[in-house]
């Protein structure tokens, strides 16, 4: 497929694209380049490798004539130094107009070198938000003629807590177009960009050609913070006729011990840790010991080298996703068709900042986790530092409607769930 004329790309850019191994447009370019050229604000949501960076590099290079004036017209904000260098490299690959001046800004000892580079002339600035803001406040970065602000990997910008410098830079550049590129959209990202985006078009693309793996059913609960995750776990564990045996994965030993200490107040001997550090903690050396016990909840730390046989475990909960997506994928992949009623249901608890990891897992497995509604009687932890406040849970006999609740009479059951019923339950049923 060749580059269509309707995209209005310059001939030299088309030659550069072809030589760089891009014989034709990807889906994201077909859906966005015309909108960008028309001056519309655009939000692009797509996976890694879908062509997001190349799209805005093309759009930027198309804007410039052969006589740029050396005053910044385009500001590209990315999360870190490595991203700055990667974007600059893509410009270098595709740009044949050597009169265009590109300046890179990122954390480095002192600011004089970067200040001098800006003073010498910069048409395009590629920067981390904090360094761009710092040089703007030193009057080194001129935003008066900015026509286009691009935020790439916006979800990672939010994850690194760079919302404030982004907002200040966007507010300081008047009447310009804004483009946002991200792998996922979530509330924190929306809160960052809403004040300066002007009736943006939303473009979503999916990675093509990924064959779906054969996996156990997967359900996704999106939660605001650690404390609410803890509340949801306890709410599920109150239902001892459905959640008869559960393995919970976390990333660190302190998190495992925090969950053990808090749930242990209520569930008593029903909670254990895999390979505990302390003698007074209930624990098991192997998953097989857990399966043979009366304990209902086993807390395990994610470990790439520690394979656990999860057969015959009705529920596996990823309280935190492992650092390596391959660890998660190995757990959920079916080696052979499960027997009727024996299939394990995987539940993932994710905050906004963990949705990027969820997206990468979905891309790798070729299928989405089924989103689930939160139970009506789940208490949302309002603490600003919920993870640090997780110890402040109500006593078991309070009955005052605080974070944990006693099991409702309506939850009493006289039947067991098959795997199919469990999946439907987690999609539709309100746990309580």
GROMACS .gro file of C-alpha atoms in nm:
model
  432
    1UNK     CA    1   0.000   0.000   0.000
    2UNK     CA    2   0.143   0.338  -0.104
    3UNK     CA    3   0.098   0.672   0.068
    4UNK     CA    4  -0.230   0.822  -0.061
    5UNK     CA    5  -0.243   1.177  -0.193
    6UNK     CA    6  -0.529   1.263   0.043
    7UNK     CA    7  -0.282   1.268   0.333
    8UNK     CA    8  -0.107   1.564   0.163
    9UNK     CA    9   0.242   1.458   0.260
   10UNK     CA   10   0.542   1.632   0.108
   11UNK     CA   11   0.723   1.433  -0.159
   12UNK     CA   12   1.052   1.435   0.029
   13UNK     CA   13   0.876   1.299   0.338
   14UNK     CA   14   0.717   1.016   0.137
   15UNK     CA   15   1.062   0.925   0.003
   16UNK     CA   16   1.204   0.925   0.358
   17UNK     CA   17   0.918   0.709   0.484
   18UNK     CA   18   0.965   0.455   0.207
   19UNK     CA   19   1.340   0.437   0.260
   20UNK     CA   20   1.286   0.395   0.635
   21UNK     CA   21   1.067   0.089   0.577
   22UNK     CA   22   0.721   0.246   0.583
   23UNK     CA   23   0.573   0.165   0.241
   24UNK     CA   24   0.224   0.284   0.335
   25UNK     CA   25   0.012   0.423   0.615
   26UNK     CA   26  -0.096   0.235   0.923
   27UNK     CA   27  -0.448   0.254   1.062
   28UNK     CA   28  -0.357   0.530   1.307
   29UNK     CA   29  -0.217   0.748   1.029
   30UNK     CA   30  -0.519   0.702   0.806
   31UNK     CA   31  -0.747   0.800   1.094
   32UNK     CA   32  -0.554   1.097   1.230
   33UNK     CA   33  -0.332   1.280   0.979
   34UNK     CA   34  -0.619   1.458   0.804
   35UNK     CA   35  -0.766   1.567   1.138
   36UNK     CA   36  -0.429   1.697   1.253
   37UNK     CA   37  -0.375   1.883   0.928
   38UNK     CA   38  -0.718   2.040   0.975
   39UNK     CA   39  -0.614   2.186   1.310
   40UNK     CA   40  -0.832   1.968   1.532
   41UNK     CA   41  -0.727   1.860   1.881
   42UNK     CA   42  -0.688   1.481   1.878
   43UNK     CA   43  -0.651   1.207   2.140
   44UNK     CA   44  -0.501   0.886   2.002
   45UNK     CA   45  -0.526   0.565   2.203
   46UNK     CA   46  -0.328   0.274   2.068
   47UNK     CA   47  -0.081   0.003   2.169
   48UNK     CA   48   0.294   0.016   2.145
   49UNK     CA   49   0.400  -0.044   1.786
   50UNK     CA   50   0.082   0.093   1.631
   51UNK     CA   51   0.265   0.391   1.477
   52UNK     CA   52   0.171   0.675   1.713
   53UNK     CA   53   0.515   0.842   1.726
   54UNK     CA   54   0.568   0.819   1.351
   55UNK     CA   55   0.224   0.972   1.301
   56UNK     CA   56   0.299   1.295   1.482
   57UNK     CA   57   0.654   1.314   1.341
   58UNK     CA   58   0.497   1.308   0.994
   59UNK     CA   59   0.239   1.567   1.094
   60UNK     CA   60   0.506   1.799   1.235
   61UNK     CA   61   0.741   1.773   0.937
   62UNK     CA   62   0.453   1.843   0.699
   63UNK     CA   63   0.388   2.176   0.875
   64UNK     CA   64   0.729   2.327   0.805
   65UNK     CA   65   0.833   2.517   0.495
   66UNK     CA   66   1.196   2.536   0.395
   67UNK     CA   67   1.263   2.859   0.584
   68UNK     CA   68   1.173   2.812   0.951
   69UNK     CA   69   1.247   3.112   1.172
   70UNK     CA   70   1.419   2.938   1.464
   71UNK     CA   71   1.145   3.018   1.717
   72UNK     CA   72   0.971   2.715   1.875
   73UNK     CA   73   0.651   2.628   1.694
   74UNK     CA   74   0.612   2.269   1.816
   75UNK     CA   75   0.658   2.142   2.173
   76UNK     CA   76   0.667   1.766   2.221
   77UNK     CA   77   0.644   1.643   2.581
   78UNK     CA   78   0.751   1.288   2.667
   79UNK     CA   79   0.802   1.111   3.004
   80UNK     CA   80   1.181   1.069   3.024
   81UNK     CA   81   1.521   1.119   2.867
   82UNK     CA   82   1.513   0.790   2.677
   83UNK     CA   83   1.186   0.895   2.516
   84UNK     CA   84   1.333   1.233   2.419
   85UNK     CA   85   1.624   1.062   2.246
   86UNK     CA   86   1.398   0.807   2.073
   87UNK     CA   87   1.168   1.076   1.931
   88UNK     CA   88   1.467   1.283   1.817
   89UNK     CA   89   1.603   0.974   1.641
   90UNK     CA   90   1.276   0.928   1.453
   91UNK     CA   91   1.287   1.290   1.339
   92UNK     CA   92   1.644   1.235   1.224
   93UNK     CA   93   1.537   0.932   1.018
   94UNK     CA   94   1.250   1.107   0.842
   95UNK     CA   95   1.354   1.473   0.821
   96UNK     CA   96   1.526   1.585   0.500
   97UNK     CA   97   1.482   1.956   0.567
   98UNK     CA   98   1.809   2.026   0.747
   99UNK     CA   99   1.715   2.389   0.806
  100UNK     CA  100   1.471   2.273   1.075
  101UNK     CA  101   1.632   2.306   1.418
  102UNK     CA  102   1.541   2.047   1.682
  103UNK     CA  103   1.641   2.092   2.047
  104UNK     CA  104   1.621   1.820   2.312
  105UNK     CA  105   1.553   1.909   2.676
  106UNK     CA  106   1.590   1.663   2.963
  107UNK     CA  107   1.740   1.644   3.310
  108UNK     CA  108   2.115   1.701   3.298
  109UNK     CA  109   2.372   1.879   3.515
  110UNK     CA  110   2.318   2.252   3.475
  111UNK     CA  111   2.096   2.425   3.222
  112UNK     CA  112   2.341   2.649   3.033
  113UNK     CA  113   2.399   2.413   2.742
  114UNK     CA  114   2.027   2.367   2.678
  115UNK     CA  115   1.961   2.739   2.730
  116UNK     CA  116   2.226   2.817   2.468
  117UNK     CA  117   2.080   2.565   2.225
  118UNK     CA  118   1.739   2.732   2.257
  119UNK     CA  119   1.895   3.075   2.209
  120UNK     CA  120   2.069   2.959   1.892
  121UNK     CA  121   1.729   2.873   1.743
  122UNK     CA  122   1.477   2.595   1.792
  123UNK     CA  123   1.183   2.515   1.566
  124UNK     CA  124   1.089   2.189   1.738
  125UNK     CA  125   1.147   2.124   2.108
  126UNK     CA  126   1.138   1.766   2.240
  127UNK     CA  127   1.137   1.771   2.620
  128UNK     CA  128   1.042   1.615   2.947
  129UNK     CA  129   0.772   1.831   3.110
  130UNK     CA  130   0.975   1.916   3.421
  131UNK     CA  131   1.282   2.033   3.227
  132UNK     CA  132   1.071   2.229   2.976
  133UNK     CA  133   0.893   2.403   3.263
  134UNK     CA  134   1.221   2.481   3.438
  135UNK     CA  135   1.367   2.647   3.128
  136UNK     CA  136   1.043   2.829   3.058
  137UNK     CA  137   1.053   2.981   3.407
  138UNK     CA  138   1.416   3.086   3.340
  139UNK     CA  139   1.289   3.261   3.023
  140UNK     CA  140   1.494   3.023   2.810
  141UNK     CA  141   1.199   2.850   2.639
  142UNK     CA  142   0.980   3.082   2.432
  143UNK     CA  143   0.619   2.963   2.406
  144UNK     CA  144   0.481   3.275   2.236
  145UNK     CA  145   0.470   3.119   1.888
  146UNK     CA  146   0.388   2.761   1.981
  147UNK     CA  147   0.132   2.626   1.733
  148UNK     CA  148   0.126   2.263   1.838
  149UNK     CA  149   0.175   2.085   2.171
  150UNK     CA  150   0.211   1.707   2.159
  151UNK     CA  151   0.203   1.482   2.467
  152UNK     CA  152   0.337   1.137   2.385
  153UNK     CA  153   0.310   0.838   2.618
  154UNK     CA  154   0.069   1.053   2.817
  155UNK     CA  155  -0.023   0.768   3.050
  156UNK     CA  156   0.343   0.737   3.152
  157UNK     CA  157   0.366   1.114   3.200
  158UNK     CA  158   0.082   1.083   3.452
  159UNK     CA  159   0.239   0.778   3.614
  160UNK     CA  160   0.554   0.981   3.683
  161UNK     CA  161   0.350   1.261   3.842
  162UNK     CA  162   0.428   1.524   3.577
  163UNK     CA  163   0.075   1.660   3.542
  164UNK     CA  164   0.154   2.002   3.691
  165UNK     CA  165   0.433   2.102   3.449
  166UNK     CA  166   0.223   1.977   3.157
  167UNK     CA  167  -0.071   2.191   3.269
  168UNK     CA  168   0.148   2.501   3.321
  169UNK     CA  169   0.311   2.468   2.980
  170UNK     CA  170  -0.020   2.411   2.803
  171UNK     CA  171  -0.180   2.707   2.977
  172UNK     CA  172   0.116   2.929   2.887
  173UNK     CA  173   0.091   2.854   2.515
  174UNK     CA  174  -0.212   3.041   2.386
  175UNK     CA  175  -0.437   2.929   2.100
  176UNK     CA  176  -0.246   2.624   1.990
  177UNK     CA  177  -0.345   2.277   1.874
  178UNK     CA  178  -0.303   1.983   2.113
  179UNK     CA  179  -0.234   1.618   2.035
  180UNK     CA  180  -0.230   1.346   2.301
  181UNK     CA  181  -0.094   0.995   2.234
  182UNK     CA  182  -0.139   0.721   2.492
  183UNK     CA  183  -0.175   0.347   2.532
  184UNK     CA  184  -0.467   0.379   2.774
  185UNK     CA  185  -0.714   0.642   2.886
  186UNK     CA  186  -0.808   0.676   3.252
  187UNK     CA  187  -0.946   0.930   3.496
  188UNK     CA  188  -0.614   1.082   3.600
  189UNK     CA  189  -0.510   1.136   3.240
  190UNK     CA  190  -0.846   1.287   3.152
  191UNK     CA  191  -0.817   1.522   3.448
  192UNK     CA  192  -0.476   1.641   3.323
  193UNK     CA  193  -0.577   1.716   2.964
  194UNK     CA  194  -0.939   1.830   2.998
  195UNK     CA  195  -0.854   2.194   3.087
  196UNK     CA  196  -0.667   2.262   2.762
  197UNK     CA  197  -0.814   2.021   2.505
  198UNK     CA  198  -1.067   2.187   2.274
  199UNK     CA  199  -1.341   1.948   2.156
  200UNK     CA  200  -1.089   1.674   2.076
  201UNK     CA  201  -1.152   1.386   1.839
  202UNK     CA  202  -1.093   1.046   1.999
  203UNK     CA  203  -0.916   0.792   1.778
  204UNK     CA  204  -0.864   0.435   1.900
  205UNK     CA  205  -0.663   0.170   1.719
  206UNK     CA  206  -0.582  -0.190   1.806
  207UNK     CA  207  -0.273  -0.392   1.728
  208UNK     CA  208  -0.353  -0.621   1.438
  209UNK     CA  209  -0.237  -0.974   1.375
  210UNK     CA  210  -0.212  -1.104   1.732
  211UNK     CA  211  -0.357  -1.454   1.758
  212UNK     CA  212  -0.572  -1.504   2.067
  213UNK     CA  213  -0.425  -1.740   2.323
  214UNK     CA  214  -0.628  -2.010   2.496
  215UNK     CA  215  -0.655  -1.879   2.851
  216UNK     CA  216  -0.859  -1.911   3.166
  217UNK     CA  217  -1.140  -1.651   3.193
  218UNK     CA  218  -1.011  -1.314   3.311
  219UNK     CA  219  -1.204  -1.036   3.487
  220UNK     CA  220  -1.084  -0.681   3.551
  221UNK     CA  221  -1.181  -0.462   3.846
  222UNK     CA  222  -1.062  -0.101   3.813
  223UNK     CA  223  -1.017   0.052   4.159
  224UNK     CA  224  -0.891   0.391   4.278
  225UNK     CA  225  -0.629   0.286   4.533
  226UNK     CA  226  -0.473   0.023   4.757
  227UNK     CA  227  -0.727   0.064   5.037
  228UNK     CA  228  -1.021  -0.001   4.805
  229UNK     CA  229  -0.846  -0.309   4.669
  230UNK     CA  230  -0.819  -0.437   5.025
  231UNK     CA  231  -1.187  -0.365   5.089
  232UNK     CA  232  -1.289  -0.555   4.775
  233UNK     CA  233  -1.076  -0.854   4.866
  234UNK     CA  234  -1.234  -0.870   5.211
  235UNK     CA  235  -1.583  -0.831   5.063
  236UNK     CA  236  -1.521  -1.130   4.837
  237UNK     CA  237  -1.375  -1.341   5.117
  238UNK     CA  238  -1.688  -1.290   5.331
  239UNK     CA  239  -1.866  -1.510   5.078
  240UNK     CA  240  -1.718  -1.838   5.198
  241UNK     CA  241  -1.947  -2.053   4.983
  242UNK     CA  242  -1.820  -1.904   4.656
  243UNK     CA  243  -1.464  -1.805   4.743
  244UNK     CA  244  -1.375  -2.144   4.888
  245UNK     CA  245  -1.007  -2.129   4.793
  246UNK     CA  246  -0.820  -1.822   4.665
  247UNK     CA  247  -0.461  -1.739   4.575
  248UNK     CA  248  -0.369  -1.369   4.585
  249UNK     CA  249  -0.055  -1.243   4.412
  250UNK     CA  250   0.129  -0.927   4.518
  251UNK     CA  251   0.467  -0.782   4.420
  252UNK     CA  252   0.646  -0.746   4.752
  253UNK     CA  253   0.680  -0.920   5.086
  254UNK     CA  254   0.568  -0.606   5.281
  255UNK     CA  255   0.246  -0.593   5.079
  256UNK     CA  256   0.182  -0.961   5.145
  257UNK     CA  257   0.231  -0.908   5.518
  258UNK     CA  258   0.007  -0.599   5.519
  259UNK     CA  259  -0.279  -0.796   5.360
  260UNK     CA  260  -0.216  -1.087   5.598
  261UNK     CA  261  -0.225  -0.863   5.905
  262UNK     CA  262  -0.541  -0.678   5.805
  263UNK     CA  263  -0.748  -0.969   5.675
  264UNK     CA  264  -0.623  -1.192   5.955
  265UNK     CA  265  -0.816  -0.978   6.205
  266UNK     CA  266  -1.140  -1.094   6.044
  267UNK     CA  267  -1.069  -1.420   5.867
  268UNK     CA  268  -0.842  -1.559   6.142
  269UNK     CA  269  -0.698  -1.897   6.042
  270UNK     CA  270  -0.846  -1.874   5.692
  271UNK     CA  271  -0.549  -1.663   5.571
  272UNK     CA  272  -0.191  -1.776   5.512
  273UNK     CA  273   0.128  -1.664   5.341
  274UNK     CA  274   0.337  -1.873   5.105
  275UNK     CA  275   0.684  -1.911   5.258
  276UNK     CA  276   0.633  -1.672   5.554
  277UNK     CA  277   0.929  -1.499   5.715
  278UNK     CA  278   0.800  -1.510   6.070
  279UNK     CA  279   0.719  -1.811   6.285
  280UNK     CA  280   0.395  -1.660   6.420
  281UNK     CA  281   0.246  -1.622   6.071
  282UNK     CA  282   0.028  -1.899   5.931
  283UNK     CA  283   0.197  -2.022   5.617
  284UNK     CA  284   0.288  -2.303   5.380
  285UNK     CA  285   0.609  -2.403   5.209
  286UNK     CA  286   0.427  -2.527   4.897
  287UNK     CA  287   0.104  -2.469   4.711
  288UNK     CA  288   0.018  -2.838   4.758
  289UNK     CA  289   0.013  -2.794   5.138
  290UNK     CA  290  -0.235  -2.510   5.091
  291UNK     CA  291  -0.461  -2.723   4.872
  292UNK     CA  292  -0.474  -2.993   5.140
  293UNK     CA  293  -0.553  -2.749   5.422
  294UNK     CA  294  -0.869  -2.577   5.549
  295UNK     CA  295  -0.722  -2.232   5.474
  296UNK     CA  296  -0.919  -2.038   5.210
  297UNK     CA  297  -0.678  -1.755   5.118
  298UNK     CA  298  -0.310  -1.788   5.031
  299UNK     CA  299  -0.101  -1.474   4.969
  300UNK     CA  300   0.197  -1.521   4.737
  301UNK     CA  301   0.465  -1.283   4.611
  302UNK     CA  302   0.509  -1.260   4.233
  303UNK     CA  303   0.825  -1.441   4.132
  304UNK     CA  304   0.934  -1.506   3.775
  305UNK     CA  305   1.121  -1.819   3.876
  306UNK     CA  306   0.863  -1.964   4.110
  307UNK     CA  307   0.600  -2.159   3.918
  308UNK     CA  308   0.291  -2.247   4.119
  309UNK     CA  309   0.050  -2.520   4.019
  310UNK     CA  310  -0.283  -2.336   4.029
  311UNK     CA  311  -0.495  -2.630   3.916
  312UNK     CA  312  -0.799  -2.685   4.138
  313UNK     CA  313  -0.784  -2.325   4.267
  314UNK     CA  314  -1.125  -2.169   4.187
  315UNK     CA  315  -1.006  -1.806   4.209
  316UNK     CA  316  -0.670  -1.642   4.146
  317UNK     CA  317  -0.654  -1.270   4.222
  318UNK     CA  318  -0.376  -1.043   4.100
  319UNK     CA  319  -0.389  -0.779   4.371
  320UNK     CA  320  -0.086  -0.637   4.189
  321UNK     CA  321   0.029  -0.732   3.840
  322UNK     CA  322   0.379  -0.877   3.813
  323UNK     CA  323   0.655  -0.659   3.667
  324UNK     CA  324   0.699  -0.899   3.378
  325UNK     CA  325   0.382  -0.965   3.179
  326UNK     CA  326   0.516  -1.310   3.087
  327UNK     CA  327   0.470  -1.417   3.449
  328UNK     CA  328   0.100  -1.335   3.433
  329UNK     CA  329   0.055  -1.488   3.087
  330UNK     CA  330   0.214  -1.816   3.196
  331UNK     CA  331  -0.039  -1.842   3.479
  332UNK     CA  332  -0.351  -1.777   3.273
  333UNK     CA  333  -0.256  -1.985   2.969
  334UNK     CA  334  -0.443  -2.313   2.939
  335UNK     CA  335  -0.217  -2.610   2.870
  336UNK     CA  336  -0.521  -2.825   2.793
  337UNK     CA  337  -0.900  -2.778   2.803
  338UNK     CA  338  -1.018  -2.758   3.164
  339UNK     CA  339  -1.263  -3.013   3.294
  340UNK     CA  340  -1.618  -2.891   3.346
  341UNK     CA  341  -1.643  -2.697   3.672
  342UNK     CA  342  -1.266  -2.704   3.734
  343UNK     CA  343  -1.161  -2.392   3.547
  344UNK     CA  344  -0.983  -2.122   3.742
  345UNK     CA  345  -1.119  -1.768   3.725
  346UNK     CA  346  -0.854  -1.494   3.723
  347UNK     CA  347  -0.946  -1.158   3.877
  348UNK     CA  348  -0.723  -0.854   3.835
  349UNK     CA  349  -0.741  -0.552   4.068
  350UNK     CA  350  -0.592  -0.250   3.888
  351UNK     CA  351  -0.568   0.120   3.957
  352UNK     CA  352  -0.554   0.377   3.675
  353UNK     CA  353  -0.176   0.369   3.683
  354UNK     CA  354  -0.174  -0.009   3.634
  355UNK     CA  355  -0.399  -0.007   3.327
  356UNK     CA  356  -0.095   0.030   3.103
  357UNK     CA  357   0.027  -0.310   3.225
  358UNK     CA  358  -0.323  -0.453   3.169
  359UNK     CA  359  -0.316  -0.323   2.812
  360UNK     CA  360   0.021  -0.485   2.740
  361UNK     CA  361  -0.107  -0.819   2.871
  362UNK     CA  362  -0.418  -0.792   2.653
  363UNK     CA  363  -0.204  -0.718   2.349
  364UNK     CA  364   0.020  -1.016   2.417
  365UNK     CA  365  -0.267  -1.261   2.476
  366UNK     CA  366  -0.482  -1.126   2.193
  367UNK     CA  367  -0.787  -1.088   2.414
  368UNK     CA  368  -0.930  -0.839   2.661
  369UNK     CA  369  -1.000  -0.890   3.028
  370UNK     CA  370  -1.373  -0.870   3.095
  371UNK     CA  371  -1.443  -0.545   3.285
  372UNK     CA  372  -1.661  -0.589   3.593
  373UNK     CA  373  -1.877  -0.342   3.783
  374UNK     CA  374  -1.781  -0.275   4.141
  375UNK     CA  375  -2.016  -0.416   4.407
  376UNK     CA  376  -2.273  -0.168   4.535
  377UNK     CA  377  -2.167  -0.213   4.896
  378UNK     CA  378  -1.794  -0.175   4.831
  379UNK     CA  379  -1.658   0.116   5.036
  380UNK     CA  380  -1.422   0.337   4.836
  381UNK     CA  381  -1.120   0.436   5.041
  382UNK     CA  382  -1.105   0.817   5.034
  383UNK     CA  383  -0.763   0.851   5.195
  384UNK     CA  384  -0.504   1.042   4.995
  385UNK     CA  385  -0.241   0.791   5.104
  386UNK     CA  386  -0.455   0.480   5.101
  387UNK     CA  387  -0.163   0.238   5.091
  388UNK     CA  388  -0.016   0.383   5.408
  389UNK     CA  389  -0.354   0.392   5.581
  390UNK     CA  390  -0.448   0.032   5.507
  391UNK     CA  391  -0.386  -0.067   5.869
  392UNK     CA  392  -0.664   0.162   5.993
  393UNK     CA  393  -0.950  -0.079   5.932
  394UNK     CA  394  -1.258  -0.111   6.155
  395UNK     CA  395  -1.296  -0.375   6.420
  396UNK     CA  396  -1.488  -0.683   6.317
  397UNK     CA  397  -1.786  -0.613   6.544
  398UNK     CA  398  -1.841  -0.245   6.453
  399UNK     CA  399  -2.135  -0.289   6.219
  400UNK     CA  400  -2.120   0.084   6.146
  401UNK     CA  401  -2.085   0.075   5.770
  402UNK     CA  402  -1.712   0.144   5.760
  403UNK     CA  403  -1.463  -0.012   5.521
  404UNK     CA  404  -1.544  -0.376   5.594
  405UNK     CA  405  -1.898  -0.511   5.629
  406UNK     CA  406  -2.041  -0.824   5.776
  407UNK     CA  407  -2.179  -1.077   5.535
  408UNK     CA  408  -2.537  -1.013   5.432
  409UNK     CA  409  -2.804  -1.277   5.483
  410UNK     CA  410  -2.879  -1.250   5.113
  411UNK     CA  411  -2.535  -1.395   5.042
  412UNK     CA  412  -2.620  -1.732   5.198
  413UNK     CA  413  -2.626  -2.002   4.932
  414UNK     CA  414  -2.713  -2.367   4.914
  415UNK     CA  415  -2.544  -2.443   4.584
  416UNK     CA  416  -2.201  -2.438   4.419
  417UNK     CA  417  -2.089  -2.243   4.113
  418UNK     CA  418  -1.960  -2.404   3.796
  419UNK     CA  419  -1.683  -2.225   3.605
  420UNK     CA  420  -1.935  -2.080   3.362
  421UNK     CA  421  -2.155  -1.954   3.641
  422UNK     CA  422  -1.854  -1.801   3.816
  423UNK     CA  423  -1.761  -1.612   3.502
  424UNK     CA  424  -2.115  -1.481   3.461
  425UNK     CA  425  -2.123  -1.392   3.829
  426UNK     CA  426  -1.815  -1.176   3.798
  427UNK     CA  427  -1.951  -1.000   3.492
  428UNK     CA  428  -2.302  -0.930   3.613
  429UNK     CA  429  -2.360  -1.023   3.974
  430UNK     CA  430  -2.325  -0.768   4.254
  431UNK     CA  431  -2.113  -0.930   4.521
  432UNK     CA  432  -2.228  -0.853   4.870
   0.00000   0.00000   0.00000
